[in-house]
CSV table of C-alpha atoms in Angstrom, one decimal:
chain,number,residue,atom,x,y,z
A,1,MET,CA,-10.8,16.7,15.4
A,2,GLU,CA,-9.1,19.9,14.3
A,3,LYS,CA,-11.6,22.1,12.5
A,4,ASN,CA,-9.2,23.0,9.6
A,5,ILE,CA,-8.9,19.4,8.4
A,6,ASP,CA,-10.7,19.1,5.1
A,7,THR,CA,-8.6,16.3,3.4
A,8,ILE,CA,-8.1,12.7,4.5
A,9,PHE,CA,-5.4,10.5,3.0
A,10,PHE,CA,-5.4,6.7,3.5
A,11,ASP,CA,-2.9,3.9,3.5
A,12,VAL,CA,-4.3,0.8,1.9
A,13,GLY,CA,-2.5,-2.4,3.0
A,14,ALA,CA,-3.9,-3.6,6.4
A,15,THR,CA,-5.7,-0.2,6.8
A,16,LEU,CA,-8.4,-0.4,4.1
A,17,ARG,CA,-7.7,-4.1,3.1
A,18,TYR,CA,-6.2,-7.1,4.7
A,19,VAL,CA,-4.8,-10.5,3.6
A,20,VAL,CA,-6.9,-13.7,3.9
A,21,GLU,CA,-4.9,-16.9,3.6
A,22,ASP,CA,-6.1,-19.1,0.8
A,23,ALA,CA,-3.8,-22.0,0.0
A,24,GLU,CA,-5.6,-22.9,-3.3
A,25,PHE,CA,-5.6,-19.3,-4.5
A,26,ALA,CA,-1.9,-18.9,-3.5
A,27,ALA,CA,-0.8,-22.2,-5.2
A,28,ALA,CA,-2.5,-21.2,-8.4
A,29,ALA,CA,-0.8,-17.8,-8.4
A,30,GLU,CA,2.6,-19.5,-7.9
A,31,GLN,CA,2.0,-22.0,-10.7
A,32,GLU,CA,1.0,-19.3,-13.1
A,33,LEU,CA,4.0,-17.1,-12.1
A,34,MET,CA,6.4,-20.0,-12.9
A,35,ARG,CA,4.7,-20.7,-16.2
A,36,LEU,CA,4.9,-17.1,-17.3
A,37,VAL,CA,8.6,-16.8,-16.7
A,38,GLY,CA,9.4,-20.3,-18.0
A,39,ALA,CA,10.9,-21.5,-14.8
A,40,GLU,CA,12.6,-24.8,-15.0
A,41,GLU,CA,13.8,-25.1,-11.4
A,42,PRO,CA,11.7,-27.1,-8.9
A,43,HIS,CA,9.0,-25.0,-7.2
A,44,ASP,CA,10.8,-24.8,-3.8
A,45,VAL,CA,14.2,-23.8,-5.4
A,46,PHE,CA,12.6,-21.2,-7.6
A,47,PHE,CA,10.7,-19.5,-4.7
A,48,GLU,CA,13.6,-19.7,-2.3
A,49,LYS,CA,15.6,-17.7,-4.8
A,50,LEU,CA,12.7,-15.3,-5.5
A,51,ASN,CA,12.1,-14.7,-1.8
A,52,LYS,CA,15.9,-14.1,-1.2
A,53,ASN,CA,15.9,-11.5,-4.0
A,54,TRP,CA,12.6,-10.0,-2.7
A,55,LYS,CA,14.1,-9.5,0.8
A,56,ALA,CA,17.2,-7.9,-0.6
A,57,TYR,CA,15.0,-5.5,-2.7
A,58,ARG,CA,12.9,-4.6,0.4
A,59,LYS,CA,16.0,-3.9,2.4
A,60,TRP,CA,17.3,-1.5,-0.2
A,61,ALA,CA,13.9,0.2,-0.8
A,62,LYS,CA,13.3,0.8,2.9
A,63,THR,CA,16.9,2.2,3.3
A,64,ALA,CA,16.7,4.4,0.2
A,65,LEU,CA,13.0,5.3,0.7
A,66,LEU,CA,12.5,4.6,-3.0
A,67,ASP,CA,10.5,2.2,-5.1
A,68,VAL,CA,11.1,1.2,-8.7
A,69,SER,CA,8.6,0.4,-11.5
A,70,GLU,CA,7.3,-3.1,-12.0
A,71,MET,CA,9.5,-3.7,-15.0
A,72,GLU,CA,12.6,-2.6,-13.2
A,73,LEU,CA,11.7,-4.7,-10.2
A,74,TRP,CA,11.6,-7.9,-12.1
A,75,LEU,CA,14.4,-7.2,-14.6
A,76,TYR,CA,17.0,-6.0,-12.1
A,77,TYR,CA,16.0,-7.2,-8.7
A,78,LEU,CA,13.7,-10.3,-8.6
A,79,LEU,CA,14.6,-12.3,-11.7
A,80,PRO,CA,17.7,-10.7,-13.2
A,81,ASP,CA,18.9,-14.0,-14.5
A,82,TYR,CA,15.8,-14.6,-16.7
A,83,PRO,CA,15.5,-13.4,-20.3
A,84,ALA,CA,14.4,-9.8,-20.5
A,85,GLU,CA,12.3,-10.4,-23.5
A,86,ARG,CA,10.2,-12.8,-21.5
A,87,ILE,CA,10.1,-10.9,-18.2
A,88,ALA,CA,9.5,-7.3,-19.4
A,89,PRO,CA,6.1,-7.8,-21.2
A,90,ASN,CA,4.8,-9.8,-18.2
A,91,ALA,CA,6.1,-7.5,-15.4
A,92,ALA,CA,2.7,-6.2,-14.4
A,93,ARG,CA,1.1,-9.6,-14.3
A,94,LEU,CA,4.1,-11.1,-12.4
A,95,THR,CA,3.7,-8.4,-9.7
A,96,ARG,CA,0.1,-9.3,-9.2
A,97,LEU,CA,0.8,-13.0,-9.0
A,98,TRP,CA,3.6,-12.4,-6.6
A,99,ARG,CA,1.2,-10.4,-4.4
A,100,ASP,CA,-1.5,-13.2,-4.8
A,101,HIS,CA,0.9,-15.9,-3.5
A,102,ASP,CA,0.4,-14.3,0.0
A,103,GLY,CA,-3.4,-14.8,-0.2
A,104,ARG,CA,-6.5,-12.8,-1.2
A,105,ARG,CA,-6.8,-9.1,-0.3
A,106,VAL,CA,-10.2,-8.0,0.9
A,107,PRO,CA,-11.5,-4.7,2.3
A,108,HIS,CA,-12.6,-4.4,5.9
A,109,SER,CA,-16.4,-4.6,6.1
A,110,ASP,CA,-16.9,-1.0,7.0
A,111,VAL,CA,-14.6,0.6,4.4
A,112,LYS,CA,-17.0,1.4,1.6
A,113,ASP,CA,-19.7,2.9,3.8
A,114,THR,CA,-17.2,5.0,5.6
A,115,LEU,CA,-15.5,6.3,2.5
A,116,VAL,CA,-18.9,7.2,0.9
A,117,GLU,CA,-20.0,9.0,4.1
A,118,LEU,CA,-16.8,10.9,4.5
A,119,LYS,CA,-17.1,12.2,0.9
A,120,ARG,CA,-20.8,13.0,1.5
A,121,ARG,CA,-19.7,15.0,4.5
A,122,GLY,CA,-17.5,17.2,2.4
A,123,TYR,CA,-14.0,15.8,2.8
A,124,LYS,CA,-11.5,15.3,0.0
A,125,LEU,CA,-10.1,11.8,0.1
A,126,GLY,CA,-6.9,10.4,-1.3
A,127,ILE,CA,-4.5,7.5,-1.0
A,128,ILE,CA,-0.8,7.4,-0.2
A,129,ALA,CA,0.5,3.9,-0.4
A,130,ASN,CA,3.8,2.0,-0.6
A,131,THR,CA,3.2,-0.7,-3.2
A,132,ILE,CA,5.1,-2.6,-5.9
A,133,THR,CA,2.1,-2.9,-8.2
A,134,GLU,CA,0.7,0.0,-10.3
A,135,THR,CA,-2.7,-1.7,-11.0
A,136,GLU,CA,-3.9,-3.5,-7.9
A,137,ILE,CA,-5.3,-0.6,-5.9
A,138,PRO,CA,-7.0,1.1,-8.9
A,139,ASP,CA,-8.5,-2.2,-9.9
A,140,TRP,CA,-9.8,-2.7,-6.3
A,141,MET,CA,-11.2,0.8,-6.3
A,142,CYS,CA,-13.2,0.1,-9.5
A,143,HIS,CA,-14.3,-3.3,-8.4
A,144,ASP,CA,-15.7,-2.1,-5.1
A,145,GLN,CA,-17.1,1.0,-6.6
A,146,VAL,CA,-15.2,3.5,-4.4
A,147,ALA,CA,-13.1,5.0,-7.2
A,148,ASP,CA,-15.2,8.2,-7.2
A,149,CYS,CA,-14.5,8.6,-3.5
A,150,PHE,CA,-10.9,9.5,-4.1
A,151,THR,CA,-9.5,12.6,-5.7
A,152,THR,CA,-5.8,11.7,-5.6
A,153,VAL,CA,-4.0,8.3,-5.6
A,154,ILE,CA,-0.3,8.3,-4.9
A,155,LEU,CA,1.5,5.0,-5.3
A,156,SER,CA,5.2,4.6,-4.6
A,157,SER,CA,5.6,2.3,-7.6
A,158,LYS,CA,4.4,5.2,-9.8
A,159,VAL,CA,6.1,8.2,-8.1
A,160,ARG,CA,9.2,6.2,-6.8
A,161,LEU,CA,9.1,8.1,-3.5
A,162,ARG,CA,8.3,5.9,-0.5
A,163,LYS,CA,6.9,6.4,3.0
A,164,PRO,CA,8.0,7.7,5.5
A,165,ASP,CA,9.8,10.2,3.2
A,166,PRO,CA,7.8,13.5,3.8
A,167,ALA,CA,8.2,14.2,0.1
A,168,ILE,CA,5.5,11.6,-0.9
A,169,TYR,CA,3.1,13.3,1.5
A,170,HIS,CA,3.9,16.7,0.2
A,171,LEU,CA,3.4,15.5,-3.4
A,172,ALA,CA,0.0,14.1,-2.4
A,173,ALA,CA,-1.1,17.4,-0.8
A,174,ARG,CA,0.0,19.4,-3.8
A,175,CYS,CA,-1.9,17.0,-6.2
A,176,ILE,CA,-5.1,17.2,-4.2
A,177,GLY,CA,-4.7,21.0,-3.7
A,178,SER,CA,-4.7,21.2,0.1
A,179,PRO,CA,-2.1,22.7,2.5
A,180,VAL,CA,-0.4,19.9,4.5
A,181,GLU,CA,-1.8,21.4,7.8
A,182,ASN,CA,-5.3,20.8,6.4
A,183,CYS,CA,-4.6,17.1,5.7
A,184,ALA,CA,-5.1,14.0,7.9
A,185,TYR,CA,-3.5,10.6,7.4
A,186,VAL,CA,-5.0,7.2,8.3
A,187,GLY,CA,-2.5,4.3,8.4
A,188,ASP,CA,-1.7,1.1,10.4
A,189,ASN,CA,2.1,1.2,10.8
A,190,PRO,CA,3.0,2.9,14.1
A,191,VAL,CA,6.4,3.8,12.8
A,192,ARG,CA,6.4,4.4,9.0
A,193,ASP,CA,2.9,5.9,8.7
A,194,VAL,CA,3.0,8.0,11.9
A,195,GLU,CA,6.5,9.4,11.4
A,196,GLY,CA,5.9,10.2,7.7
A,197,ALA,CA,2.7,12.1,8.3
A,198,VAL,CA,4.0,14.0,11.4
A,199,ASN,CA,7.3,14.9,9.7
A,200,ALA,CA,5.5,16.1,6.6
A,201,GLY,CA,3.5,18.5,8.7
A,202,PHE,CA,0.1,16.9,8.3
A,203,GLY,CA,-2.5,18.4,10.6
A,204,SER,CA,-3.5,15.1,12.1
A,205,MET,CA,-2.5,11.4,12.1
A,206,ILE,CA,-4.9,8.6,12.9
A,207,LEU,CA,-3.4,5.2,13.7
A,208,PHE,CA,-5.5,2.1,12.8
A,209,GLU,CA,-4.2,-0.2,15.6
A,210,ASP,CA,-4.0,-3.6,14.0
A,211,ALA,CA,-0.2,-4.1,14.2
A,212,GLY,CA,0.5,-3.7,17.9
A,213,THR,CA,2.9,-1.2,19.4
A,214,ALA,CA,5.8,-1.9,17.1
A,215,ASP,CA,5.9,-2.0,13.3
A,216,ARG,CA,6.3,-5.3,11.4
A,217,GLU,CA,10.1,-5.0,11.6
A,218,GLY,CA,10.0,-4.6,15.4
A,219,LYS,CA,10.9,-0.9,15.4
A,220,MET,CA,9.4,1.3,18.1
A,221,PRO,CA,7.8,4.6,17.2
A,222,THR,CA,9.6,7.9,18.0
A,223,VAL,CA,6.4,10.0,17.6
A,224,GLN,CA,2.8,9.4,18.5
A,225,PRO,CA,-0.4,9.7,16.5
A,226,ASN,CA,-3.0,12.2,17.3
A,227,TYR,CA,-5.8,9.6,17.5
A,228,ARG,CA,-6.1,5.8,17.6
A,229,ILE,CA,-8.9,3.7,16.1
A,230,HIS,CA,-9.7,0.0,16.0
A,231,ALA,CA,-12.1,0.1,13.0
A,232,ILE,CA,-12.3,2.3,10.0
A,233,GLY,CA,-15.9,3.2,10.8
A,234,GLU,CA,-14.7,5.1,13.9
A,235,LEU,CA,-13.4,7.8,11.6
A,236,LEU,CA,-17.0,9.0,11.4
A,237,GLU,CA,-16.8,10.0,15.0
A,238,LEU,CA,-13.7,12.0,14.4
A,239,PHE,CA,-14.8,13.7,11.2
A,240,PRO,CA,-18.2,15.4,11.5
A,241,GLY,CA,-20.0,17.0,8.5
A,242,ARG,CA,-18.3,20.1,7.1
A,243,ASP,CA,-20.4,23.3,7.0
């Protein structure tokens, strides 16, 4: 690893945490979501509409490289035909339930030990994540007692910028107080994460290879990472203790 790297930023989804399918958990989330919004349509009709709106939003966000707040997401994109006075106060909860309908999100087994050790070795740690929720990642950090490992947390739902826009990486570097050339990024997407970090001028990019050679939309990478790992714990081999 390059000697000047003193800061490591992480993606979260699929990199630090992954989805475990849980039909009962997902069904309960869907039921509560419908109750909160006062949905009167049958379950399948409601979620067919919601999924259609979600896909349209995702297409726009990936093209514009922007994300909106939770309230805007539900009021203007996902359920624009529902009463604002019912949707707006529940926007944050609705986002979490929408995420939960995919399943439970759990950290990889070696995440906590690796983060604690990297911090002990003298690295500044941060998060740069595309996410529609403003609370899920902070809540996980507190629940798993890793919040004090991170100096800076940049979420697209909070700052609106979205990976792979280099601007979100530049913002994170400024917030943590490190030149981009002193920063490394760890992510799982071989297109979005790699291109974003490289184009932002980060000193190193480490690809956590769980998604194959193409990204989830089937796009092929135009640039390559500096390193590839198959477990988060392998970062300890790349980042020795700092003098």
